[in-house]
Amino acid sequence: MLQKHLLVGIIAIVLVFGACQNSEKDKQQLIKPTFTEKDMDLTVKPGENFYQYANGGWMKHNPLPDDKSRYGSFDQLAEESKKKVKSIIVKAAATKSEVGSISQKIGDFYSAGMDTIAINIAGHQPIQPYLDKIENLSSKENLVDLISEMQLNQLAPLFYFYASADKKNSNMTIAGIYQGGLGMPDRDYYLETNESSTKLKQAYTLYLTKLFALSGYDEDDASDMAEKVMTFETQLATASNTRLENRDPHTTYNKLNIQGLQSIAPQFPWQNYFDGIKVAQPGEVNVNQPKFIKEIARLYEIEDLSTWKAFLSSVVLRQTASYLSDDFVAAHFAFYGEALSGKMVNEARWKRVLKSTNSALGEAVGQLFVAEYFPPAAKERMDTLVENLRIAFGQRIDQLDWMSEQTKVAAHEKLAAIRVKIGYPNKWRDYSDLAITGDSYLNNVLASKRFDFAYEMAKIGKPVDKDQWHMNPQTVNAYYSPVGNEVVFPAAILQAPFFYLDGDDAVNYGAIGVVIGHEMTHGFDDQGRQYGKNGNLQDWWTKDDSERFDSRTQLLVKQFNAFEVLNGTYANGELSLGENIADLGGLCISYQAFRNSIKGNVTPEKIDGFTADQRFFLAYSRVWAQNIRDKEILKRTKEDVHSLGINRVNGPLPNMQEFYDAFEIDASSSLYIAPENRASIW
Ligand SMILES: [Zn+2]
């Protein structure tokens, strides 16, 4: 699994996945943030609930759309980006292009996805050959061949097999195995017995039953098979690591060759598996969760053929349901959209097809997106901002009173070595070997999954290509990669409310500046700090400095654990620690960069009635303005390493004296934290 630290979002366990200007598209860049009564809530005092004060009006004027479980200013920008991508794709679809060209592939992929008449006529036929193969399995002898074949199509039934940089030799790519096999998004859903988990288990069993019924099984069989799958997956869940356990880079680093795998998990025919996925000699494989692999091997031996058939069929069905006919799509939505996230209706079809087009042909679409919508001036401005943030971070390191000189030297080295990627990759991915036709949506999706899997597998045992991106330019997000020691800012995030090409420094440092600082701080959060300047897992800290770092971060854990997110449910301060360190670090570093930028001009003039310092904090808060459904709150609290919008604002700010000063907040306010209890890390 690719290790990357996103600015937002739940990290999905997936393997892969020149510019011009015109007046219309630049309008977006010229928008300035407004801090007026309309978007704020001036009835609330800043020190009581800063999030509400800064964003109350925005939240009122931007209610949750029925097809969203969360809608924030961040998501608003993502929606804008989708519209731009749509215009590119629709143009490609409407143009007669040479077969094999990028434009033909994008256009046909999208058109086939939008052709609901053909898709509905086909029903479950596109997956019937896969289901038949499973049904026709006559003995367990050939079970591994089926598992391998499913892996080639990235319908990974049991675990993910992927290529990534070796954590202790980050210039080289090695293979990895990561726990998988669950249809619900976290092990806890299977193992917890509280009301919401119980309801979800029922909904998931119903979903599986429905999928079997839709693919032709009679009701009794469908229900029996669903029960079998549920029992099987519960065993996988029991053997799975928790999300917290998976945050430990050391215990998830276990390199084994085939003999090693065979000795810890002897019942599984590893060599046959590797032959089947066409990686006959994978070399050393990083097994992230050895106990999970042992359980897989045990189940491989003891479970009967009918259980394996039910399970493998369920994997094919649930991983393809959203590309099949309307009845499958509705079943998929009823569980993943409604039961899990509380959405009222499914997103418009074009948005769903756009998403899968982006997954399949991300850099091809990205290339067109950048040419159309990314002004060179934005990249230049970003280059400058990033370097200013790096300087400010260096100053902060020098000022730290808790870190020894020795560790500071290493911290400076790591900071200086951070590689920066802005906008889009230097070289684009080649899609020549991916054939896309206008005939079948599902076939296109699977063709692209096979293409991606082969592409990833070809990297194993080779040097890491440092120019590669792990996010598309049209994606509104950013990431830090600890093994690459790099920060990456795709073109699509370089717009309001993050980046105002024409905005004043206070708002740009408060928004995109903090985003840059956030990503840089990931190199120094509780996980990132365990990697050295070259991206290798290595300790560059003195023991005392490590201890002082830990005790400072424990203050943040405690603060976030105290946030009640929904009646009786509290935030998980340990799971979200890395992100909360990055938010606080990003704020402190960007604030310093902002002060540097105004060069001793202590009081720049007010805009909209707010001082520059106030605008810095307001711009930061606006990024996280959002409305969210209760189910989504519960889901994210379990799965997402990022805190909720309200806590990304009200959490870190009260740790900064500059925040109290800017809004004249005193000890009588709800948000006030006494100086000795404030977390001060970077
Ligand atoms: Zn982050």
mmCIF file of N, CA and C in Angstrom, residues 227-274:
data_model
loop_
_atom_site.group_PDB
_atom_site.id
_atom_site.type_symbol
_atom_site.label_atom_id
_atom_site.label_comp_id
_atom_site.label_asym_id
_atom_site.label_seq_id
_atom_site.Cartn_x
_atom_site.Cartn_y
_atom_site.Cartn_z
ATOM 1 N N GLU A 227 -24.627 -15.329 4.469
ATOM 2 C CA GLU A 227 -24.246 -15.688 5.841
ATOM 3 C C GLU A 227 -22.833 -16.258 5.881
ATOM 4 N N LYS A 228 -22.542 -17.124 4.913
ATOM 5 C CA LYS A 228 -21.206 -17.723 4.841
ATOM 6 C C LYS A 228 -20.129 -16.650 4.682
ATOM 7 N N VAL A 229 -20.415 -15.707 3.788
ATOM 8 C CA VAL A 229 -19.441 -14.639 3.532
ATOM 9 C C VAL A 229 -19.220 -13.817 4.800
ATOM 10 N N MET A 230 -20.313 -13.518 5.461
ATOM 11 C CA MET A 230 -20.228 -12.714 6.677
ATOM 12 C C MET A 230 -19.352 -13.417 7.729
ATOM 13 N N THR A 231 -19.565 -14.707 7.908
ATOM 14 C CA THR A 231 -18.763 -15.458 8.879
ATOM 15 C C THR A 231 -17.294 -15.477 8.464
ATOM 16 N N PHE A 232 -17.071 -15.678 7.174
ATOM 17 C CA PHE A 232 -15.699 -15.727 6.660
ATOM 18 C C PHE A 232 -14.998 -14.377 6.880
ATOM 19 N N GLU A 233 -15.678 -13.307 6.497
ATOM 20 C CA GLU A 233 -15.062 -11.979 6.626
ATOM 21 C C GLU A 233 -14.834 -11.606 8.090
ATOM 22 N N THR A 234 -15.707 -12.095 8.967
ATOM 23 C CA THR A 234 -15.513 -11.795 10.390
ATOM 24 C C THR A 234 -14.208 -12.436 10.882
ATOM 25 N N GLN A 235 -13.875 -13.600 10.325
ATOM 26 C CA GLN A 235 -12.592 -14.212 10.686
ATOM 27 C C GLN A 235 -11.424 -13.366 10.171
ATOM 28 N N LEU A 236 -11.574 -12.848 8.955
ATOM 29 C CA LEU A 236 -10.534 -11.963 8.421
ATOM 30 C C LEU A 236 -10.399 -10.713 9.294
ATOM 31 N N ALA A 237 -11.558 -10.175 9.691
ATOM 32 C CA ALA A 237 -11.554 -8.958 10.512
ATOM 33 C C ALA A 237 -10.840 -9.209 11.840
ATOM 34 N N THR A 238 -11.105 -10.358 12.433
ATOM 35 C CA THR A 238 -10.497 -10.680 13.722
ATOM 36 C C THR A 238 -8.972 -10.746 13.600
ATOM 37 N N ALA A 239 -8.496 -11.216 12.454
ATOM 38 C CA ALA A 239 -7.045 -11.343 12.270
ATOM 39 C C ALA A 239 -6.403 -10.053 11.756
ATOM 40 N N SER A 240 -7.231 -9.044 11.458
ATOM 41 C CA SER A 240 -6.690 -7.805 10.888
ATOM 42 C C SER A 240 -6.133 -6.887 11.972
ATOM 43 N N ASN A 241 -5.134 -6.122 11.586
ATOM 44 C CA ASN A 241 -4.641 -5.058 12.471
ATOM 45 C C ASN A 241 -5.691 -3.963 12.610
ATOM 46 N N THR A 242 -5.655 -3.249 13.717
ATOM 47 C CA THR A 242 -6.464 -2.039 13.826
ATOM 48 C C THR A 242 -5.775 -0.926 13.027
ATOM 49 N N ARG A 243 -6.505 0.133 12.768
ATOM 50 C CA ARG A 243 -5.898 1.269 12.070
ATOM 51 C C ARG A 243 -4.738 1.850 12.855
ATOM 52 N N LEU A 244 -4.875 1.827 14.155
ATOM 53 C CA LEU A 244 -3.810 2.357 15.005
ATOM 54 C C LEU A 244 -2.551 1.498 14.873
ATOM 55 N N GLU A 245 -2.736 0.180 14.887
ATOM 56 C CA GLU A 245 -1.584 -0.724 14.720
ATOM 57 C C GLU A 245 -0.907 -0.498 13.367
ATOM 58 N N ASN A 246 -1.722 -0.196 12.358
ATOM 59 C CA ASN A 246 -1.150 0.013 11.023
ATOM 60 C C ASN A 246 -0.384 1.319 10.893
ATOM 61 N N ARG A 247 -0.482 2.189 11.906
ATOM 62 C CA ARG A 247 0.279 3.435 11.841
ATOM 63 C C ARG A 247 1.733 3.228 12.265
ATOM 64 N N ASP A 248 2.074 2.035 12.761
ATOM 65 C CA ASP A 248 3.443 1.810 13.235
ATOM 66 C C ASP A 248 4.327 1.336 12.077
ATOM 67 N N PRO A 249 5.279 2.173 11.635
ATOM 68 C CA PRO A 249 6.074 1.785 10.463
ATOM 69 C C PRO A 249 7.028 0.619 10.728
ATOM 70 N N HIS A 250 7.333 0.351 11.997
ATOM 71 C CA HIS A 250 8.279 -0.736 12.291
ATOM 72 C C HIS A 250 7.606 -2.102 12.308
ATOM 73 N N THR A 251 6.472 -2.195 13.038
ATOM 74 C CA THR A 251 5.830 -3.515 13.120
ATOM 75 C C THR A 251 5.190 -3.913 11.779
ATOM 76 N N THR A 252 5.006 -2.938 10.885
ATOM 77 C CA THR A 252 4.457 -3.269 9.565
ATOM 78 C C THR A 252 5.573 -3.455 8.532
ATOM 79 N N TYR A 253 6.799 -3.590 9.010
ATOM 80 C CA TYR A 253 7.931 -3.826 8.101
ATOM 81 C C TYR A 253 8.509 -5.206 8.375
ATOM 82 N N ASN A 254 8.149 -6.163 7.535
ATOM 83 C CA ASN A 254 8.602 -7.549 7.717
ATOM 84 C C ASN A 254 8.922 -8.146 6.356
ATOM 85 N N LYS A 255 10.197 -8.077 5.984
ATOM 86 C CA LYS A 255 10.567 -8.568 4.649
ATOM 87 C C LYS A 255 10.771 -10.079 4.666
ATOM 88 N N LEU A 256 10.073 -10.733 3.755
ATOM 89 C CA LEU A 256 10.168 -12.191 3.668
ATOM 90 C C LEU A 256 10.287 -12.594 2.198
ATOM 91 N N ASN A 257 11.125 -13.590 1.935
ATOM 92 C CA ASN A 257 11.128 -14.144 0.573
ATOM 93 C C ASN A 257 10.091 -15.276 0.520
ATOM 94 N N ILE A 258 10.010 -15.939 -0.634
ATOM 95 C CA ILE A 258 8.957 -16.961 -0.765
ATOM 96 C C ILE A 258 9.101 -18.042 0.315
ATOM 97 N N GLN A 259 10.345 -18.445 0.582
ATOM 98 C CA GLN A 259 10.549 -19.474 1.615
ATOM 99 C C GLN A 259 10.058 -18.966 2.968
ATOM 100 N N GLY A 260 10.326 -17.687 3.217
ATOM 101 C CA GLY A 260 9.899 -17.093 4.488
ATOM 102 C C GLY A 260 8.378 -17.079 4.601
ATOM 103 N N LEU A 261 7.737 -16.683 3.505
ATOM 104 C CA LEU A 261 6.269 -16.673 3.488
ATOM 105 C C LEU A 261 5.741 -18.085 3.706
ATOM 106 N N GLN A 262 6.378 -19.023 3.008
ATOM 107 C CA GLN A 262 5.934 -20.412 3.092
ATOM 108 C C GLN A 262 6.099 -20.940 4.521
ATOM 109 N N SER A 263 7.128 -20.419 5.224
ATOM 110 C CA SER A 263 7.305 -20.961 6.567
ATOM 111 C C SER A 263 6.354 -20.321 7.587
ATOM 112 N N ILE A 264 5.985 -19.038 7.403
ATOM 113 C CA ILE A 264 5.036 -18.496 8.391
ATOM 114 C C ILE A 264 3.576 -18.821 8.022
ATOM 115 N N ALA A 265 3.328 -19.040 6.734
ATOM 116 C CA ALA A 265 1.951 -19.316 6.305
ATOM 117 C C ALA A 265 1.962 -20.509 5.357
ATOM 118 N N PRO A 266 2.282 -21.696 5.883
ATOM 119 C CA PRO A 266 2.610 -22.853 5.041
ATOM 120 C C PRO A 266 1.450 -23.430 4.227
ATOM 121 N N GLN A 267 0.210 -23.178 4.643
ATOM 122 C CA GLN A 267 -0.896 -23.838 3.942
ATOM 123 C C GLN A 267 -1.240 -23.165 2.610
ATOM 124 N N PHE A 268 -0.705 -21.967 2.391
ATOM 125 C CA PHE A 268 -1.021 -21.241 1.148
ATOM 126 C C PHE A 268 0.085 -21.490 0.116
ATOM 127 N N PRO A 269 -0.302 -21.870 -1.127
ATOM 128 C CA PRO A 269 0.720 -22.187 -2.140
ATOM 129 C C PRO A 269 1.304 -20.918 -2.770
ATOM 130 N N TRP A 270 2.267 -20.322 -2.102
ATOM 131 C CA TRP A 270 2.770 -19.003 -2.509
ATOM 132 C C TRP A 270 3.353 -18.979 -3.912
ATOM 133 N N GLN A 271 4.178 -20.009 -4.236
ATOM 134 C CA GLN A 271 4.809 -19.984 -5.563
ATOM 135 C C GLN A 271 3.748 -20.031 -6.665
ATOM 136 N N ASN A 272 2.721 -20.840 -6.468
ATOM 137 C CA ASN A 272 1.640 -20.894 -7.463
ATOM 138 C C ASN A 272 0.955 -19.541 -7.592
ATOM 139 N N TYR A 273 0.770 -18.898 -6.450
ATOM 140 C CA TYR A 273 0.139 -17.576 -6.463
ATOM 141 C C TYR A 273 0.984 -16.589 -7.281
ATOM 142 N N PHE A 274 2.280 -16.565 -6.991
ATOM 143 C CA PHE A 274 3.145 -15.607 -7.701
ATOM 144 C C PHE A 274 3.237 -15.933 -9.195
#
